[in-house]
Tab-separated table of C-alpha atoms in Angstrom:
chain	number	residue	atom	x	y	z
U	4	UNK	CA	0.000	0.000	0.000
U	5	UNK	CA	1.442	3.422	-0.975
U	6	UNK	CA	2.410	5.764	1.861
U	7	UNK	CA	0.187	8.806	2.309
U	8	UNK	CA	1.894	12.095	1.522
U	9	UNK	CA	3.109	13.904	4.647
U	10	UNK	CA	2.233	17.561	4.029
U	11	UNK	CA	3.656	18.633	7.394
U	12	UNK	CA	7.197	17.826	6.191
U	13	UNK	CA	9.162	19.788	3.593
U	14	UNK	CA	12.392	18.749	1.910
U	15	UNK	CA	14.008	22.031	0.858
U	16	UNK	CA	16.910	21.967	-1.590
U	17	UNK	CA	19.681	24.246	-2.675
U	18	UNK	CA	20.088	23.897	-6.469
U	19	UNK	CA	23.745	24.319	-7.527
U	20	UNK	CA	25.878	21.398	-6.325
U	21	UNK	CA	22.916	19.795	-4.533
U	22	UNK	CA	20.394	18.895	-7.267
U	23	UNK	CA	22.584	19.772	-10.263
U	24	UNK	CA	26.253	20.047	-11.009
U	25	UNK	CA	27.188	23.755	-10.783
U	26	UNK	CA	25.270	25.735	-13.455
U	27	UNK	CA	24.352	22.511	-15.264
U	28	UNK	CA	20.899	21.093	-15.991
U	29	UNK	CA	19.382	18.545	-13.662
U	30	UNK	CA	19.801	15.020	-14.974
U	31	UNK	CA	16.713	12.936	-15.684
U	32	UNK	CA	17.375	10.417	-12.902
U	33	UNK	CA	17.501	13.163	-10.252
U	34	UNK	CA	14.421	14.886	-11.671
U	35	UNK	CA	12.494	11.595	-11.677
U	36	UNK	CA	13.594	10.968	-8.095
U	37	UNK	CA	12.201	14.349	-6.996
U	38	UNK	CA	8.843	13.449	-8.581
U	39	UNK	CA	8.879	10.243	-6.555
U	40	UNK	CA	9.869	12.126	-3.391
U	41	UNK	CA	6.933	14.494	-3.943
U	42	UNK	CA	4.568	11.565	-3.398
U	43	UNK	CA	5.940	11.280	0.173
U	44	UNK	CA	6.575	14.872	1.331
U	45	UNK	CA	6.452	18.495	0.182
U	46	UNK	CA	9.372	19.495	-2.049
U	47	UNK	CA	10.859	22.996	-2.359
U	48	UNK	CA	13.816	24.706	-4.016
U	49	UNK	CA	15.780	27.669	-2.702
U	50	UNK	CA	18.504	29.214	-4.850
U	51	UNK	CA	20.535	32.386	-4.830
U	52	UNK	CA	19.998	32.696	-8.586
U	53	UNK	CA	17.035	34.402	-10.207
U	54	UNK	CA	14.057	32.424	-11.507
U	55	UNK	CA	15.368	32.352	-15.088
U	56	UNK	CA	18.613	30.651	-14.033
U	57	UNK	CA	16.833	28.200	-11.715
U	58	UNK	CA	14.449	27.332	-14.562
U	59	UNK	CA	17.397	26.735	-16.923
U	60	UNK	CA	18.874	24.263	-14.472
U	61	UNK	CA	15.713	22.616	-13.194
U	62	UNK	CA	13.911	21.664	-16.375
U	63	UNK	CA	12.230	24.645	-17.965
U	64	UNK	CA	10.113	27.759	-17.502
U	65	UNK	CA	7.393	25.981	-15.538
U	66	UNK	CA	9.771	25.089	-12.686
U	67	UNK	CA	7.713	27.132	-10.194
U	68	UNK	CA	4.713	24.913	-11.042
U	69	UNK	CA	6.578	21.604	-10.636
U	70	UNK	CA	7.386	21.943	-6.949
U	71	UNK	CA	5.394	22.928	-3.880
U	72	UNK	CA	7.665	25.904	-3.206
U	73	UNK	CA	10.259	27.644	-5.356
U	74	UNK	CA	12.302	30.396	-3.750
U	75	UNK	CA	14.431	32.337	-6.234
U	76	UNK	CA	17.036	34.774	-4.884
U	77	UNK	CA	16.797	33.164	-1.431
U	78	UNK	CA	13.018	33.666	-1.324
U	79	UNK	CA	12.959	37.315	-2.345
U	80	UNK	CA	10.902	36.023	-5.249
U	81	UNK	CA	8.755	33.307	-3.698
U	82	UNK	CA	6.302	30.896	-5.308
U	83	UNK	CA	3.859	28.514	-3.667
U	84	UNK	CA	2.040	25.961	-5.834
U	85	UNK	CA	2.915	27.995	-8.929
U	86	UNK	CA	1.701	31.353	-7.572
U	87	UNK	CA	3.928	34.343	-6.783
U	88	UNK	CA	3.575	35.153	-3.070
U	89	UNK	CA	6.479	37.580	-2.456
U	90	UNK	CA	8.744	39.938	-4.392
U	91	UNK	CA	11.381	42.130	-2.747
U	92	UNK	CA	13.747	44.679	-4.296
U	93	UNK	CA	17.289	45.410	-3.060
U	94	UNK	CA	17.431	48.816	-4.755
U	95	UNK	CA	14.423	50.142	-2.851
U	96	UNK	CA	15.611	48.532	0.376
U	97	UNK	CA	19.160	49.916	0.624
U	98	UNK	CA	19.135	52.821	-1.820
U	99	UNK	CA	21.296	53.827	-4.770
U	100	UNK	CA	23.970	55.618	-2.742
U	101	UNK	CA	25.179	52.457	-1.001
U	102	UNK	CA	24.624	50.362	-4.129
U	103	UNK	CA	26.851	52.613	-6.212
U	104	UNK	CA	29.590	52.660	-3.574
U	105	UNK	CA	29.474	48.864	-3.437
U	106	UNK	CA	29.546	48.415	-7.227
U	107	UNK	CA	32.368	50.958	-7.641
U	108	UNK	CA	34.436	49.270	-4.935
U	109	UNK	CA	33.839	45.798	-6.378
U	110	UNK	CA	34.735	46.806	-9.942
U	111	UNK	CA	37.895	48.548	-8.723
U	112	UNK	CA	38.903	45.517	-6.649
U	113	UNK	CA	38.241	43.019	-9.461
U	114	UNK	CA	40.103	45.193	-11.979
U	115	UNK	CA	43.288	44.640	-9.977
U	116	UNK	CA	43.022	40.839	-9.891
U	117	UNK	CA	45.108	38.737	-12.251
U	118	UNK	CA	43.355	35.420	-12.946
U	119	UNK	CA	43.813	32.572	-15.460
U	120	UNK	CA	41.229	34.433	-17.576
U	121	UNK	CA	38.561	37.153	-17.370
U	122	UNK	CA	35.416	37.380	-19.462
U	123	UNK	CA	32.290	39.564	-19.108
U	124	UNK	CA	29.486	40.360	-16.610
U	125	UNK	CA	31.427	40.929	-13.398
U	126	UNK	CA	28.460	42.532	-11.612
U	127	UNK	CA	24.962	41.107	-12.017
U	128	UNK	CA	22.092	43.129	-10.562
U	129	UNK	CA	19.317	40.832	-9.364
U	130	UNK	CA	16.002	41.552	-7.716
U	131	UNK	CA	17.195	40.790	-4.210
U	132	UNK	CA	20.978	40.757	-4.400
U	133	UNK	CA	24.116	41.812	-6.237
U	134	UNK	CA	26.198	38.953	-7.651
U	135	UNK	CA	29.925	39.691	-7.998
U	136	UNK	CA	31.999	37.453	-10.245
U	137	UNK	CA	35.778	37.965	-10.563
U	138	UNK	CA	36.101	35.728	-13.653
U	139	UNK	CA	32.917	37.088	-15.295
U	140	UNK	CA	29.646	35.199	-15.576
U	141	UNK	CA	29.983	34.855	-19.354
U	142	UNK	CA	32.912	32.453	-18.935
U	143	UNK	CA	32.648	29.004	-20.523
U	144	UNK	CA	32.090	25.860	-18.483
U	145	UNK	CA	35.762	24.964	-18.894
U	146	UNK	CA	36.821	28.446	-17.720
U	147	UNK	CA	34.400	28.183	-14.788
U	148	UNK	CA	36.045	24.956	-13.616
U	149	UNK	CA	39.502	26.465	-14.187
U	150	UNK	CA	38.616	29.466	-11.986
U	151	UNK	CA	37.114	27.231	-9.275
U	152	UNK	CA	40.391	25.291	-9.040
U	153	UNK	CA	42.432	28.509	-9.026
U	154	UNK	CA	40.141	29.937	-6.321
U	155	UNK	CA	40.649	26.878	-4.086
U	156	UNK	CA	44.392	27.384	-4.237
U	157	UNK	CA	44.597	31.195	-4.128
U	158	UNK	CA	41.479	32.000	-2.041
U	159	UNK	CA	40.374	34.741	-4.457
U	160	UNK	CA	36.779	34.878	-3.232
U	161	UNK	CA	37.459	34.555	0.527
U	162	UNK	CA	39.947	37.460	0.268
U	163	UNK	CA	37.399	39.471	-1.736
U	164	UNK	CA	34.732	38.824	0.913
U	165	UNK	CA	37.136	39.956	3.629
U	166	UNK	CA	37.860	43.182	1.710
U	167	UNK	CA	34.131	43.835	1.213
U	168	UNK	CA	33.358	43.310	4.900
U	169	UNK	CA	36.168	45.690	5.849
U	170	UNK	CA	34.996	48.335	3.342
U	171	UNK	CA	31.283	48.133	4.299
U	172	UNK	CA	31.158	47.249	8.008
U	173	UNK	CA	27.992	49.221	8.791
U	174	UNK	CA	26.052	48.988	5.516
U	175	UNK	CA	23.748	46.197	6.729
U	176	UNK	CA	25.039	43.894	4.004
U	177	UNK	CA	26.125	40.260	3.988
U	178	UNK	CA	28.753	38.796	1.651
U	179	UNK	CA	28.604	35.055	0.938
U	180	UNK	CA	30.511	32.766	-1.409
U	181	UNK	CA	28.018	31.188	-3.827
U	182	UNK	CA	28.391	28.424	-6.401
U	183	UNK	CA	31.740	27.964	-8.137
U	184	UNK	CA	32.617	31.472	-9.256
U	185	UNK	CA	30.800	34.287	-7.467
U	186	UNK	CA	29.915	36.184	-4.299
U	187	UNK	CA	26.348	37.077	-3.290
U	188	UNK	CA	25.725	40.455	-1.634
U	189	UNK	CA	22.408	41.053	0.101
U	190	UNK	CA	20.905	42.901	3.084
U	191	UNK	CA	21.388	41.274	6.476
U	192	UNK	CA	18.643	38.693	6.972
U	193	UNK	CA	18.121	38.182	3.235
U	194	UNK	CA	20.086	34.926	3.135
U	195	UNK	CA	18.331	31.576	2.504
U	196	UNK	CA	16.624	31.806	5.909
U	197	UNK	CA	14.411	34.489	4.354
U	198	UNK	CA	12.316	31.787	2.692
U	199	UNK	CA	11.492	30.018	5.961
U	200	UNK	CA	8.870	32.620	6.937
U	201	UNK	CA	6.605	31.510	4.083
U	202	UNK	CA	6.932	27.844	4.947
U	203	UNK	CA	6.265	28.360	8.650
U	204	UNK	CA	3.091	30.327	7.837
U	205	UNK	CA	1.753	27.095	6.337
U	206	UNK	CA	2.189	25.175	9.602
U	207	UNK	CA	4.882	22.885	8.243
U	208	UNK	CA	6.331	21.098	11.254
U	209	UNK	CA	9.557	19.619	9.854
U	210	UNK	CA	11.921	21.244	7.346
U	211	UNK	CA	14.824	19.176	6.024
U	212	UNK	CA	17.338	21.407	4.232
U	213	UNK	CA	19.900	19.928	1.823
U	214	UNK	CA	22.893	21.990	0.678
U	215	UNK	CA	26.546	21.758	-0.274
U	216	UNK	CA	27.885	25.219	0.733
U	217	UNK	CA	27.103	24.767	4.421
U	218	UNK	CA	30.402	25.849	5.985
U	219	UNK	CA	30.691	29.371	7.407
U	220	UNK	CA	30.936	31.843	4.512
U	221	UNK	CA	28.955	29.595	2.163
U	222	UNK	CA	25.497	30.689	1.044
U	223	UNK	CA	23.816	27.583	2.552
U	224	UNK	CA	25.377	28.046	5.991
U	225	UNK	CA	22.729	30.119	7.773
U	226	UNK	CA	19.708	28.042	6.761
U	227	UNK	CA	21.647	24.804	7.385
U	228	UNK	CA	22.469	25.934	10.950
U	229	UNK	CA	19.042	27.457	11.664
U	230	UNK	CA	17.180	25.908	14.591
U	231	UNK	CA	14.004	25.704	12.474
U	232	UNK	CA	15.588	23.294	9.984
U	233	UNK	CA	17.241	19.890	10.064
U	234	UNK	CA	20.390	20.472	8.012
U	235	UNK	CA	21.868	17.858	5.674
U	236	UNK	CA	25.310	18.404	4.148
U	237	UNK	CA	25.620	16.917	0.642
U	238	UNK	CA	28.546	16.643	-1.763
U	239	UNK	CA	26.754	16.134	-5.098
U	240	UNK	CA	23.335	15.380	-6.635
U	241	UNK	CA	24.082	11.640	-6.317
U	242	UNK	CA	24.796	12.093	-2.613
U	243	UNK	CA	21.518	14.011	-2.206
U	244	UNK	CA	19.560	11.159	-3.816
U	245	UNK	CA	21.392	8.570	-1.695
U	246	UNK	CA	20.616	10.386	1.562
U	247	UNK	CA	16.936	10.774	0.635
U	248	UNK	CA	16.690	7.139	-0.455
U	249	UNK	CA	17.955	6.131	2.977
U	250	UNK	CA	15.419	8.452	4.622
U	251	UNK	CA	12.280	7.611	2.637
U	252	UNK	CA	12.701	4.613	0.377
U	253	UNK	CA	14.825	2.133	2.274
U	254	UNK	CA	13.263	-1.326	2.165
């Protein structure tokens, strides 16, 4: 007899590195597994990227209709059962004066870095955050991997984060390493915990969060450590599926 769906439990997933390889499309096996998981519990996504990028990775424009919750930009654009329930704007929240100082500082800092390569789109303005990318977001997949390896060795992004924190200590901004190549900048409290308010309104009792950037400084850290969630550290999409199989489908 099939188990009844538990609508008081939500499995909430980071996207990059958790359900997909970084900036890659979800593979069919993982997507099929999520459909199966949805017969047991509620399923939600929370990504730092905007909805367009999440849709590219998670199987098309109707991504916000496929899952119970989809939280783009950490929940600053929030969907429940396909309907938009929240939309925030960083520009209105912190104002152009601070934004311009931040962007000017970041461009100046990145202009002085020497990396294996540099491409285009070093600053990406999103609805709820600024994404800073030393290598440039228009880099190829091969260049992305090359930068990620260089960054591990030379700590490009951690040093950049340190410089940003020193330059803007009282701006009410957070700086977090996200994905393979960039840094997310957002107002304090606008990290992935932001999405929890919408879930808790719906009387969900148990929230399992799965993410790969859970160490301090990573953009999954705060929601992973939050007392309202049960945090699960994963290393890849295959690891995510394995952990969930053990939780829900073990014979």
